[in-house]
Amino acid sequence: MEINGKTKNFVILGNPIGHTLSPAMYNTAFRSLKLNCIYTVCQVELENLGAAVAGLKALGIQGGNVTIPFKEKIIPFLDGISEESKLIGAVNTLYWTKGQFWGTNTDGIGFIRALQGRGYAIQGSPGAVILGAGGAAKAVAVSLMMAGMKKLCIINRNKERGTMLIEKIRELGGEAVFVEWDTANIKAALEEYCLLVNTTPLGMVPDIEKGPQVEQEWLTPQHFVVDLIYNPRETQLVKKAQAQGCKTMGGLDMLLEQGVVAFEHWFKEKVPREAMARELERWFA
Ligand code: NAP
């Protein structure tokens, strides 16, 4: 890919940012469509976030993404945010619309598309247990509710954060309960709900032996187990679930789908989904 005077720039803002797979995924997409675009990373200090956004606008950056820890903090610096972002309360994608620099959230829709892609029927499902109540949990919970999930059970270590999330779901017209983070409570929730979504970082590299407190024998083939962690590709939780005959989904599916939705915001071209998926697979191989 030749970089020249007409190359359009996309960036991801975060801190730390060295772990991101986004440049690999999007630059592959650009190459596959022969788009004269490049996607790079910017590690930004929190106190410089406003200046960084002003800089992106002044430089005519075409779009990009935002990751930890700026998904919520960036909102006041943008010209506007989408309805999805307002509902979730966080932004992960930046784009221009009508001369303004806006943010949207593709994590939620990416999660839903990934889950449906694995054959899970959300409408008609009696409910889901979500471990965690952070940024990813908000996107998952709001999107599941909007997609027709009947009831959500949020289990979180920090009670205040968990309670805030169920209040948000109830304000949006959904049904949700908060349960304290405790081994017996997780076991009891698994007896009631059959979709389990881990949104905590428990089990992520380098601590791959750790995981949420879910014993293998609590899982049955009726459970569908999702872990948002994509590194490692198969967490201890996913391995336990597979050993019990559960259907499972790792975090790579959501990573890909949220990227596909972001790409749809930037370009009218057909998204090169297969090329993006292959690049993610290659990275892990
Ligand atoms: P976050 O906002 O920091 O939230 C982390 C959540 O995990 C909080 O609810 C926190 O509980 C809980 N937690 C952290 N350490 C814990 C521990 N030792 N024991 C029990 N609970 C613990 O992070 P996030 O942005 O939601 O990201 C969470 C995970 O999702 C990360 O692994 C991230 O890589 C993954 N993710 C994946 C995708 C994807 O596309 N696959 C997208 C987004 C995020 P407290 O409230 O008690 O602190």
XYZ file of C-alpha atoms and ligand atoms in Angstrom:
333
model
C 0.000 0.000 0.000
C 1.540 3.298 -1.094
C 1.181 6.215 1.321
C 0.943 9.469 -0.628
C -0.579 12.948 -0.521
C -4.106 11.567 -0.791
C -3.869 8.953 1.987
C -6.670 9.221 4.542
C -5.850 8.705 8.219
C -7.683 6.713 10.882
C -6.476 6.344 14.494
C -7.246 4.573 17.741
C -6.833 6.475 21.023
C -6.119 4.585 24.243
C -3.681 4.121 27.099
C -2.081 1.609 27.148
C -2.555 0.818 23.477
C 0.266 -1.587 22.581
C -2.034 -4.649 22.766
C -4.565 -3.457 20.165
C -5.428 -5.636 17.156
C -7.364 -2.829 15.455
C -4.523 -1.603 13.158
C -3.996 -5.152 11.843
C -7.726 -5.656 11.254
C -8.473 -2.299 9.575
C -5.276 -1.978 7.531
C -6.034 -5.439 6.115
C -9.532 -4.211 5.239
C -8.110 -1.102 3.510
C -5.620 -3.207 1.510
C -8.247 -5.700 0.511
C -10.474 -2.939 -0.922
C -7.473 -0.986 -2.290
C -8.540 2.045 -0.252
C -5.882 4.738 0.096
C -6.173 4.791 3.895
C -3.997 4.018 6.895
C -4.902 3.177 10.501
C -2.443 3.974 13.304
C -2.378 4.160 17.112
C -2.042 7.141 19.477
C -1.287 6.648 23.165
C -2.821 9.651 24.899
C -2.534 10.885 28.484
C -5.869 11.629 30.137
C -5.087 15.321 30.653
C -4.459 15.645 26.904
C -7.634 13.905 25.731
C -9.494 17.122 24.841
C -6.481 18.476 22.968
C -6.105 15.128 21.195
C -9.710 15.207 19.928
C -9.305 18.855 18.837
C -6.123 17.762 17.049
C -7.891 14.928 15.221
C -10.526 17.383 14.001
C -7.981 20.048 13.011
C -5.910 17.492 11.097
C -8.940 16.136 9.285
C -8.517 12.598 10.602
C -11.221 10.564 8.859
C -12.330 8.503 11.828
C -11.145 5.867 14.235
C -11.736 4.220 17.568
C -11.406 4.810 21.292
C -10.484 2.158 23.817
C -9.701 1.777 27.525
C -9.759 4.082 29.480
C -11.405 6.780 27.319
C -14.694 5.242 26.130
C -16.731 7.407 28.523
C -14.292 10.264 29.122
C -14.128 11.246 25.445
C -17.846 12.079 25.187
C -17.686 15.762 26.342
C -15.029 16.507 23.698
C -17.084 15.253 20.726
C -19.601 17.296 18.686
C -22.265 14.666 19.291
C -22.913 10.995 19.977
C -25.319 8.447 18.498
C -28.443 7.088 20.195
C -26.610 3.773 20.860
C -23.832 5.657 22.665
C -26.340 7.614 24.733
C -28.071 4.395 25.819
C -24.821 2.618 26.648
C -23.019 5.713 27.950
C -19.807 5.023 26.037
C -18.183 5.539 22.630
C -15.773 3.242 20.780
C -15.971 4.588 17.213
C -15.309 8.083 15.817
C -16.699 9.343 12.516
C -17.683 12.494 10.653
C -21.296 13.343 9.944
C -22.549 16.609 8.411
C -19.253 18.343 9.167
C -19.236 17.268 12.814
C -16.992 14.790 14.609
C -19.233 12.229 16.347
C -18.920 9.103 18.426
C -20.912 5.901 18.380
C -20.766 2.544 20.090
C -20.373 -0.622 18.018
C -19.528 -2.985 20.928
C -23.173 -3.713 21.715
C -24.333 -4.371 18.168
C -21.098 -6.260 17.509
C -21.844 -8.523 20.474
C -25.412 -9.155 19.302
C -24.357 -9.941 15.718
C -21.650 -12.294 17.002
C -24.062 -14.106 19.317
C -26.662 -14.473 16.581
C -23.910 -15.611 14.225
C -23.294 -18.495 16.654
C -26.966 -19.438 16.428
C -28.217 -18.022 19.729
C -31.877 -16.893 19.584
C -32.110 -13.844 21.861
C -35.839 -13.334 21.431
C -37.482 -16.137 23.313
C -34.522 -16.580 25.642
C -35.646 -16.382 29.285
C -32.605 -14.492 30.515
C -28.870 -14.024 30.857
C -26.304 -13.820 33.652
C -23.679 -11.142 33.113
C -20.515 -11.284 35.193
C -19.202 -7.718 35.573
C -20.737 -4.261 35.272
C -17.997 -2.234 33.539
C -17.982 -0.668 30.081
C -18.301 -3.903 28.128
C -21.047 -5.169 30.446
C -23.059 -1.987 29.839
C -22.844 -2.454 26.073
C -23.779 -6.144 26.361
C -26.627 -5.612 28.845
C -28.260 -2.682 27.026
C -27.963 -4.401 23.650
C -29.325 -7.739 24.892
C -32.282 -5.938 26.417
C -32.933 -3.934 23.239
C -32.694 -7.176 21.221
C -35.503 -8.756 23.263
C -33.825 -10.604 26.141
C -36.476 -11.008 28.840
C -34.381 -10.698 32.008
C -30.811 -9.857 33.023
C -28.964 -10.902 36.159
C -25.916 -8.709 36.819
C -23.303 -10.148 39.179
C -20.565 -7.692 40.099
C -17.920 -7.211 42.772
C -18.648 -3.497 43.197
C -22.249 -3.263 44.344
C -22.702 0.397 43.401
C -21.623 -0.205 39.803
C -23.822 -3.297 39.515
C -26.829 -1.446 40.909
C -26.286 1.471 38.525
C -26.379 -0.923 35.594
C -29.633 -2.589 36.626
C -31.195 0.850 37.192
C -30.183 1.808 33.654
C -31.808 -1.363 32.279
C -34.989 -0.738 34.256
C -35.128 2.911 33.065
C -35.017 1.562 29.507
C -37.994 -0.687 30.289
C -36.135 -3.957 30.829
C -36.138 -6.406 33.719
C -32.898 -6.780 35.687
C -31.673 -7.930 39.076
C -28.371 -7.305 40.847
C -26.678 -10.176 42.669
C -23.576 -9.853 44.851
C -20.300 -11.353 43.587
C -20.157 -14.628 45.473
C -19.525 -18.265 44.513
C -22.888 -19.530 45.812
C -24.720 -16.721 43.994
C -23.025 -17.523 40.683
C -23.986 -21.220 41.118
C -27.602 -20.305 41.892
C -27.791 -17.964 38.880
C -26.571 -20.740 36.588
C -29.436 -22.925 37.802
C -31.884 -20.221 36.682
C -30.360 -18.763 33.489
C -28.807 -20.521 30.523
C -26.826 -17.695 28.849
C -23.647 -16.763 30.762
C -21.522 -13.810 29.628
C -18.202 -13.075 31.293
C -17.376 -9.393 30.832
C -14.666 -9.283 33.518
C -10.967 -9.526 32.604
C -10.627 -12.662 34.787
C -8.773 -15.229 32.671
C -7.089 -12.733 30.321
C -3.347 -12.912 29.558
C -1.107 -13.069 31.525
C -3.356 -14.590 34.250
C -4.890 -17.258 32.010
C -5.223 -19.812 34.832
C -7.524 -17.467 36.742
C -11.146 -17.088 35.796
C -14.508 -16.200 37.251
C -15.613 -18.552 40.049
C -17.553 -20.977 37.857
C -17.092 -24.679 38.631
C -17.157 -26.978 35.615
C -19.910 -29.218 37.059
C -22.310 -26.256 37.353
C -22.433 -26.063 33.559
C -24.751 -28.280 31.508
C -25.245 -28.682 27.740
C -28.217 -26.279 28.073
C -25.834 -23.433 28.922
C -24.437 -21.100 26.277
C -21.207 -19.625 27.617
C -19.649 -16.429 26.267
C -16.347 -14.900 27.295
C -15.550 -11.417 25.952
C -11.842 -12.049 26.467
C -10.104 -12.712 23.138
C -6.584 -13.263 24.427
C -6.287 -16.185 25.007
C -8.654 -17.276 22.256
C -10.109 -19.941 24.530
C -10.205 -18.990 28.204
C -10.405 -21.483 31.066
C -14.111 -20.665 31.306
C -14.707 -21.489 27.633
C -12.677 -24.724 27.952
C -14.692 -25.826 31.002
C -17.922 -25.085 29.148
C -16.813 -27.021 26.069
C -15.882 -29.996 28.258
C -19.470 -29.985 29.592
C -20.971 -29.922 26.094
C -22.050 -26.256 26.189
C -22.138 -24.020 23.139
C -19.511 -21.308 23.543
C -18.285 -18.060 22.024
C -14.957 -16.334 22.654
C -14.225 -12.605 22.406
C -12.773 -12.696 18.892
C -16.251 -12.925 17.303
C -17.328 -9.691 19.012
C -14.021 -7.974 18.215
C -14.539 -8.735 14.537
C -18.216 -7.764 14.442
C -17.736 -4.451 16.286
C -15.000 -3.708 13.745
C -17.294 -4.560 10.841
C -19.967 -2.188 12.193
C -17.370 0.586 12.667
C -16.225 0.095 9.069
C -19.830 0.479 7.925
C -19.856 3.914 9.589
C -16.795 5.058 7.652
C -17.346 3.617 4.161
C -20.150 2.799 1.795
C -18.083 -0.070 0.338
C -18.999 -3.649 1.161
C -17.092 -4.551 4.339
C -14.297 -7.088 3.682
C -15.400 -9.177 6.663
C -13.615 -12.369 5.600
C -10.271 -10.595 5.138
C -10.620 -8.958 8.561
C -11.487 -12.313 10.165
C -8.533 -14.022 8.472
C -6.166 -11.335 9.750
C -7.362 -11.821 13.333
C -6.990 -15.603 12.967
C -3.502 -15.138 11.513
C -2.484 -12.972 14.446
C -3.431 -15.707 16.910
C -1.906 -18.492 14.800
P -13.965 -2.336 32.839
O -14.867 -1.230 32.443
O -12.718 -2.044 33.600
O -14.862 -3.382 33.717
C -14.269 -4.525 34.300
C -15.324 -5.310 35.085
O -14.695 -6.504 35.569
C -15.863 -4.579 36.294
O -17.207 -4.903 36.465
C -15.014 -5.157 37.445
O -15.705 -5.204 38.669
C -14.813 -6.574 36.976
N -13.593 -7.135 37.559
C -12.309 -6.751 37.294
N -11.453 -7.477 38.023
C -12.212 -8.325 38.780
C -11.899 -9.330 39.753
N -10.628 -9.597 40.099
N -12.924 -9.998 40.326
C -14.214 -9.731 39.988
N -14.565 -8.789 39.087
C -13.575 -8.101 38.482
O -13.472 -3.170 31.573
P -14.283 -3.412 30.196
O -13.960 -2.359 29.218
O -15.684 -3.667 30.536
O -13.564 -4.751 29.671
C -13.763 -5.977 30.337
C -13.259 -7.147 29.514
O -13.984 -7.252 28.292
C -11.780 -7.072 29.126
O -11.223 -8.353 29.225
C -11.822 -6.634 27.673
O -10.694 -7.079 26.934
C -13.077 -7.338 27.199
N -13.686 -6.679 26.026
C -13.753 -7.397 24.873
C -14.316 -6.833 23.751
C -14.386 -7.645 22.488
O -14.604 -7.070 21.424
N -14.261 -8.953 22.571
C -14.823 -5.520 23.769
C -14.754 -4.813 24.990
C -14.165 -5.416 26.117
P -15.778 -3.938 39.676
O -16.889 -3.060 39.162
O -16.080 -4.600 40.973
O -14.429 -3.282 39.643
